[in-house]
Tab-separated table of C-alpha atoms in Angstrom:
chain	number	residue	atom	x	y	z
H	1	MET	CA	23.531	15.570	-92.151
H	2	MET	CA	24.613	19.061	-93.852
H	3	LYS	CA	23.330	20.825	-90.963
H	4	ASN	CA	25.192	18.416	-88.438
H	5	ILE	CA	28.312	19.371	-90.242
H	6	PHE	CA	27.469	23.219	-90.141
H	7	TYR	CA	26.859	22.931	-86.359
H	8	ARG	CA	30.215	21.153	-85.980
H	9	PHE	CA	31.903	23.788	-87.705
H	10	ALA	CA	30.239	26.863	-86.412
H	11	PHE	CA	31.074	25.279	-82.637
H	12	PHE	CA	34.762	24.802	-83.882
H	13	LEU	CA	34.987	28.381	-85.265
H	14	LEU	CA	33.630	29.589	-81.673
H	15	LEU	CA	36.430	27.258	-79.605
H	16	VAL	CA	39.210	29.239	-81.926
H	17	SER	CA	37.438	32.785	-81.132
H	18	CYS	CA	37.328	32.077	-77.260
H	19	SER	CA	40.618	30.582	-77.292
H	20	ASN	CA	42.064	33.729	-78.837
H	21	ALA	CA	40.261	35.986	-76.519
H	22	THR	CA	41.506	34.620	-73.660
H	23	HIS	CA	45.210	34.539	-74.849
H	24	TYR	CA	45.000	37.987	-75.967
H	25	GLY	CA	42.339	39.673	-74.235
H	26	SER	CA	40.089	42.246	-75.537
H	27	PRO	CA	40.577	46.083	-76.600
H	28	GLU	CA	40.304	47.898	-73.355
H	29	VAL	CA	38.787	50.953	-74.865
H	30	ASN	CA	36.635	51.026	-78.236
H	31	PRO	CA	39.637	51.571	-80.818
H	32	LEU	CA	37.067	53.526	-82.853
H	33	GLU	CA	35.392	55.706	-80.001
H	34	ILE	CA	38.715	56.678	-78.738
H	35	GLN	CA	40.099	58.119	-82.190
H	36	LYS	CA	37.012	60.927	-81.966
H	37	ASN	CA	38.561	63.353	-79.630
H	38	PHE	CA	42.144	64.194	-79.523
H	39	MET	CA	42.141	64.680	-75.787
H	40	ASP	CA	40.382	61.937	-75.191
H	41	TRP	CA	42.568	59.612	-77.034
H	42	TRP	CA	45.832	61.538	-75.639
H	43	THR	CA	44.632	61.062	-72.151
H	44	TYR	CA	44.119	57.362	-72.693
H	45	HIS	CA	47.439	56.788	-74.801
H	46	TYR	CA	49.666	58.844	-72.025
H	47	ASN	CA	48.441	57.070	-68.935
H	48	ASN	CA	47.946	53.466	-70.572
H	49	VAL	CA	50.438	52.673	-73.350
H	50	MET	CA	54.200	52.981	-72.646
H	51	LEU	CA	56.015	52.123	-75.682
H	52	SER	CA	59.690	52.159	-74.300
H	53	ARG	CA	58.413	49.241	-72.088
H	54	ASP	CA	58.923	45.415	-72.903
H	55	PHE	CA	55.464	44.420	-74.439
H	56	PHE	CA	53.904	41.765	-76.692
H	57	GLY	CA	53.029	43.489	-80.069
H	58	LEU	CA	49.896	42.240	-82.164
H	59	ASP	CA	49.230	43.523	-85.736
H	60	ALA	CA	46.032	44.800	-87.014
H	61	ASN	CA	44.865	41.129	-87.489
H	62	ALA	CA	46.142	40.184	-84.016
H	63	LYS	CA	49.170	38.005	-84.984
H	64	GLU	CA	52.412	38.247	-82.536
H	65	ILE	CA	54.745	40.943	-84.230
H	66	SER	CA	58.187	41.910	-82.801
H	67	LYS	CA	58.652	44.985	-80.828
H	68	GLU	CA	60.685	46.712	-83.616
H	69	GLU	CA	57.695	45.547	-86.270
H	70	PHE	CA	55.121	47.141	-84.001
H	71	LEU	CA	56.969	50.352	-83.651
H	72	ILE	CA	57.973	50.649	-87.574
H	73	ALA	CA	54.053	50.217	-88.143
H	74	LEU	CA	53.506	53.237	-85.820
H	75	ARG	CA	56.163	55.265	-87.200
H	76	ASP	CA	55.226	54.858	-90.738
H	77	GLY	CA	51.505	56.030	-89.815
H	78	GLY	CA	47.936	54.596	-89.977
H	79	PHE	CA	47.908	52.956	-86.752
H	80	ILE	CA	47.115	53.636	-83.111
H	81	PRO	CA	48.057	51.186	-80.256
H	82	ILE	CA	45.447	50.045	-77.753
H	83	ARG	CA	46.166	47.792	-74.882
H	84	LEU	CA	44.330	44.585	-74.294
H	85	ASN	CA	42.532	43.948	-71.185
H	86	SER	CA	44.837	41.005	-70.315
H	87	SER	CA	47.592	43.129	-69.891
H	88	ASN	CA	49.313	43.358	-65.923
H	89	GLU	CA	52.075	45.296	-65.043
H	90	GLU	CA	54.484	42.624	-65.821
H	91	ASN	CA	52.886	41.290	-69.287
H	92	PHE	CA	51.632	44.095	-71.878
H	93	HIS	CA	49.890	43.233	-74.802
H	94	TYR	CA	49.429	46.180	-77.445
H	95	GLN	CA	47.428	45.707	-80.564
H	96	LEU	CA	47.401	47.815	-83.736
H	97	PHE	CA	44.226	49.360	-84.928
H	98	LYS	CA	43.540	51.249	-87.882
H	99	ILE	CA	43.362	55.029	-87.934
H	100	GLU	CA	40.000	56.318	-89.186
H	101	PRO	CA	40.074	58.871	-91.984
H	102	SER	CA	37.891	61.195	-89.861
H	103	SER	CA	40.296	60.998	-86.970
H	104	ASP	CA	42.240	64.018	-85.614
H	105	THR	CA	45.285	64.303	-87.995
H	106	SER	CA	47.099	65.443	-84.782
H	107	ILE	CA	46.659	61.844	-83.198
H	108	GLN	CA	48.563	60.228	-86.227
H	109	ALA	CA	51.121	62.695	-85.996
H	110	THR	CA	51.763	62.319	-82.218
H	111	ILE	CA	51.798	58.586	-82.698
H	112	ALA	CA	54.279	58.530	-85.549
H	113	GLU	CA	56.804	61.132	-83.742
H	114	GLU	CA	56.807	59.358	-80.421
H	115	ALA	CA	57.285	55.815	-82.424
H	116	PHE	CA	60.228	57.486	-84.360
H	117	SER	CA	61.838	58.559	-80.866
H	118	THR	CA	61.063	55.202	-79.075
H	119	LEU	CA	62.352	53.298	-81.989
H	120	HIS	CA	65.877	54.942	-82.129
H	121	ASN	CA	66.133	54.480	-78.648
H	122	TYR	CA	65.062	51.047	-78.782
H	123	LYS	CA	67.964	50.225	-81.405
H	124	LYS	CA	70.657	51.254	-78.470
H	125	GLU	CA	69.365	48.603	-76.165
H	126	GLY	CA	71.835	45.482	-76.245
H	127	THR	CA	74.840	47.377	-77.398
H	128	ALA	CA	77.926	48.803	-75.284
H	129	PHE	CA	77.575	52.112	-73.550
H	130	PRO	CA	79.829	54.313	-75.282
H	131	ASN	CA	83.485	54.764	-73.835
H	132	PHE	CA	83.405	57.817	-71.498
H	133	SER	CA	85.935	59.334	-69.061
H	134	PHE	CA	84.881	62.541	-67.209
H	135	LYS	CA	84.862	64.462	-63.945
H	136	ASP	CA	81.477	65.705	-61.990
H	137	LEU	CA	80.867	68.699	-60.157
H	138	ASP	CA	82.666	67.752	-57.096
H	139	GLY	CA	85.780	66.386	-59.170
H	140	ASN	CA	85.078	62.743	-58.938
H	141	LEU	CA	86.555	60.647	-61.956
H	142	ILE	CA	83.465	58.895	-63.757
H	143	SER	CA	84.670	56.565	-66.547
H	144	ASN	CA	83.756	53.024	-67.755
H	145	ASP	CA	86.484	51.525	-65.951
H	146	ASN	CA	85.575	52.834	-62.584
H	147	LEU	CA	82.026	51.865	-62.978
H	148	LYS	CA	82.732	48.253	-64.206
H	149	GLY	CA	80.879	45.842	-62.091
H	150	LYS	CA	78.036	48.292	-61.345
H	151	ILE	CA	74.353	49.091	-62.900
H	152	VAL	CA	74.528	52.893	-64.080
H	153	VAL	CA	71.499	55.009	-64.364
H	154	VAL	CA	72.084	58.101	-66.520
H	155	LYS	CA	70.122	61.019	-66.995
H	156	CYS	CA	70.634	63.461	-69.950
H	157	TRP	CA	69.498	66.813	-69.538
H	158	PHE	CA	69.945	70.641	-69.655
H	159	ILE	CA	68.785	73.445	-67.268
H	160	HIS	CA	66.395	75.310	-69.459
H	161	CYS	CA	64.446	71.798	-70.418
H	162	VAL	CA	61.092	71.801	-68.128
H	163	ALA	CA	60.510	67.885	-68.617
H	164	CYS	CA	63.884	67.288	-67.497
H	165	ILE	CA	63.481	69.481	-64.219
H	166	GLU	CA	59.867	68.543	-63.693
H	167	GLU	CA	60.928	65.097	-62.807
H	168	PHE	CA	63.687	65.748	-60.214
H	169	PRO	CA	61.266	64.803	-57.422
H	170	GLU	CA	60.783	61.256	-58.816
H	171	VAL	CA	64.008	60.853	-59.721
H	172	ASN	CA	65.290	62.071	-56.597
H	173	ALA	CA	63.131	59.200	-54.868
H	174	MET	CA	64.328	56.664	-56.886
H	175	ALA	CA	67.730	57.184	-55.932
H	176	ALA	CA	67.001	57.438	-52.443
H	177	LYS	CA	65.294	54.386	-52.841
H	178	TYR	CA	68.420	52.324	-53.910
H	179	LYS	CA	71.172	54.568	-51.833
H	180	ASN	CA	71.809	51.346	-49.823
H	181	ARG	CA	72.579	49.277	-53.268
H	182	LYS	CA	76.502	50.077	-53.648
H	183	ASP	CA	76.424	48.374	-56.873
H	184	ILE	CA	74.076	51.050	-58.150
H	185	VAL	CA	75.226	54.703	-59.424
H	186	PHE	CA	73.284	57.500	-60.464
H	187	ILE	CA	75.086	60.098	-62.795
H	188	SER	CA	73.637	62.746	-64.897
H	189	LEU	CA	75.067	64.412	-68.151
H	190	ALA	CA	74.269	67.842	-68.582
H	191	GLU	CA	75.063	70.494	-71.197
H	192	ASP	CA	75.278	73.511	-69.244
H	193	THR	CA	78.548	74.939	-67.512
H	194	PRO	CA	79.842	74.093	-63.933
H	195	GLU	CA	78.745	77.827	-62.815
H	196	GLN	CA	75.329	77.578	-64.458
H	197	LEU	CA	74.937	74.114	-62.815
H	198	ARG	CA	75.994	75.080	-59.548
H	199	THR	CA	73.812	77.843	-59.247
H	200	PHE	CA	70.848	76.073	-60.507
H	201	LEU	CA	71.226	73.201	-58.354
H	202	ALA	CA	71.483	75.130	-55.253
H	203	LYS	CA	67.507	75.912	-55.741
H	204	ARG	CA	66.929	72.677	-57.423
H	205	PRO	CA	69.303	69.782	-55.994
H	206	LEU	CA	69.291	66.546	-57.864
H	207	SER	CA	70.510	63.373	-56.121
H	208	TYR	CA	72.683	62.281	-59.043
H	209	SER	CA	76.364	63.017	-59.750
H	210	VAL	CA	76.289	65.782	-62.167
H	211	VAL	CA	78.890	65.998	-65.301
H	212	PRO	CA	78.828	69.400	-66.897
H	213	ASN	CA	79.782	70.675	-70.339
H	214	LEU	CA	78.261	67.428	-72.676
H	215	LYS	CA	76.206	68.528	-75.227
H	216	LEU	CA	78.619	67.580	-77.647
H	217	TYR	CA	79.130	63.788	-76.204
H	218	MET	CA	75.354	63.550	-76.000
H	219	ASN	CA	74.718	65.015	-79.462
H	220	GLU	CA	77.182	63.160	-81.348
H	221	THR	CA	78.115	60.085	-79.271
H	222	LEU	CA	74.905	59.128	-77.668
H	223	GLN	CA	72.926	60.724	-80.179
H	224	ILE	CA	70.406	61.723	-78.255
H	225	ASN	CA	67.101	63.029	-80.083
H	226	GLY	CA	65.042	64.274	-76.920
H	227	PHE	CA	65.580	65.273	-73.343
H	228	PRO	CA	65.312	63.879	-70.534
H	229	THR	CA	66.894	60.618	-72.028
H	230	HIS	CA	67.321	58.084	-69.359
H	231	PHE	CA	69.720	55.162	-69.776
H	232	ILE	CA	70.578	51.682	-67.646
H	233	VAL	CA	73.619	50.180	-68.066
H	234	ASN	CA	73.846	46.730	-66.674
H	235	LYS	CA	77.381	45.664	-64.681
H	236	GLU	CA	78.941	44.486	-67.979
H	237	GLY	CA	78.663	47.852	-69.720
H	238	ILE	CA	75.668	47.013	-71.870
H	239	ILE	CA	72.627	49.167	-72.029
H	240	GLU	CA	69.742	47.630	-70.924
H	241	LYS	CA	66.847	50.321	-71.398
H	242	VAL	CA	66.576	53.654	-73.078
H	243	THR	CA	63.443	55.796	-72.267
H	244	SER	CA	62.416	59.438	-71.948
H	245	ASN	CA	59.501	58.049	-69.506
H	246	TYR	CA	60.524	58.155	-65.824
H	247	HIS	CA	57.961	55.570	-65.085
H	248	ASP	CA	59.283	53.075	-67.508
H	249	LEU	CA	62.808	53.727	-65.744
H	250	ALA	CA	61.572	52.781	-62.619
H	251	VAL	CA	60.310	49.607	-63.989
H	252	ALA	CA	63.412	48.833	-65.872
H	253	LEU	CA	65.471	49.634	-62.822
H	254	GLN	CA	63.226	47.342	-60.727
H	255	GLN	CA	64.036	44.438	-63.037
H	256	VAL	CA	67.619	45.155	-63.358
H	257	SER	CA	68.584	45.336	-59.720
H	258	SER	CA	66.790	42.183	-59.288
H	259	GLU	CA	68.556	40.193	-61.733
H	260	LYS	CA	71.440	37.736	-60.262
């Protein structure tokens, strides 16, 4: 009798375990092995973990938590995020795993820094884009009023930002992809003077409207904490996405531009 009860209980636990595995999937890499070498971890993390995208977060016990809770746990240290095998390009599942005491301390520091920046940007999403009224290099007025009813893609940068310049081919290709969408506008806010920008852009063209002399606006009003930073603002003037990652920007724009 006791043996039958034991087997039934064991079978129940097996069903529960299998159900959880099916629902969330297993880690796509070994959480312990990936921590042993910084470059191995960084290669995996850079290519597979996109914290600024929308995702489903799981804590160390595989319990669902909000994106904000997930980022706070990473910011405060002690965890690495691992993508689960059940994830696809539309639905990402990340789980927190403890960082081993023997792991390279650079791993935890890098994660905490990225999570801090991502959380800072994430808190802007769902809020109104601050008021603005500027003229671009061609003398065109760009303001909240004349961009009503349009999706606005904003790139914040400056000419000595290497990462900002390296993504020019990708953002130019994205602008070309949506060139026939009259309801999508691409503008860039730059720290530099008109003279500096004209000289620079003559050699490295950018397919965005370029607004000069906006260091103060970006630092104090937008509170940018890293460059490049991209915003997607919907037709109601609400920020849909803030990211430093071009690939996440492209995914978010595809989603926003497809909404009716």
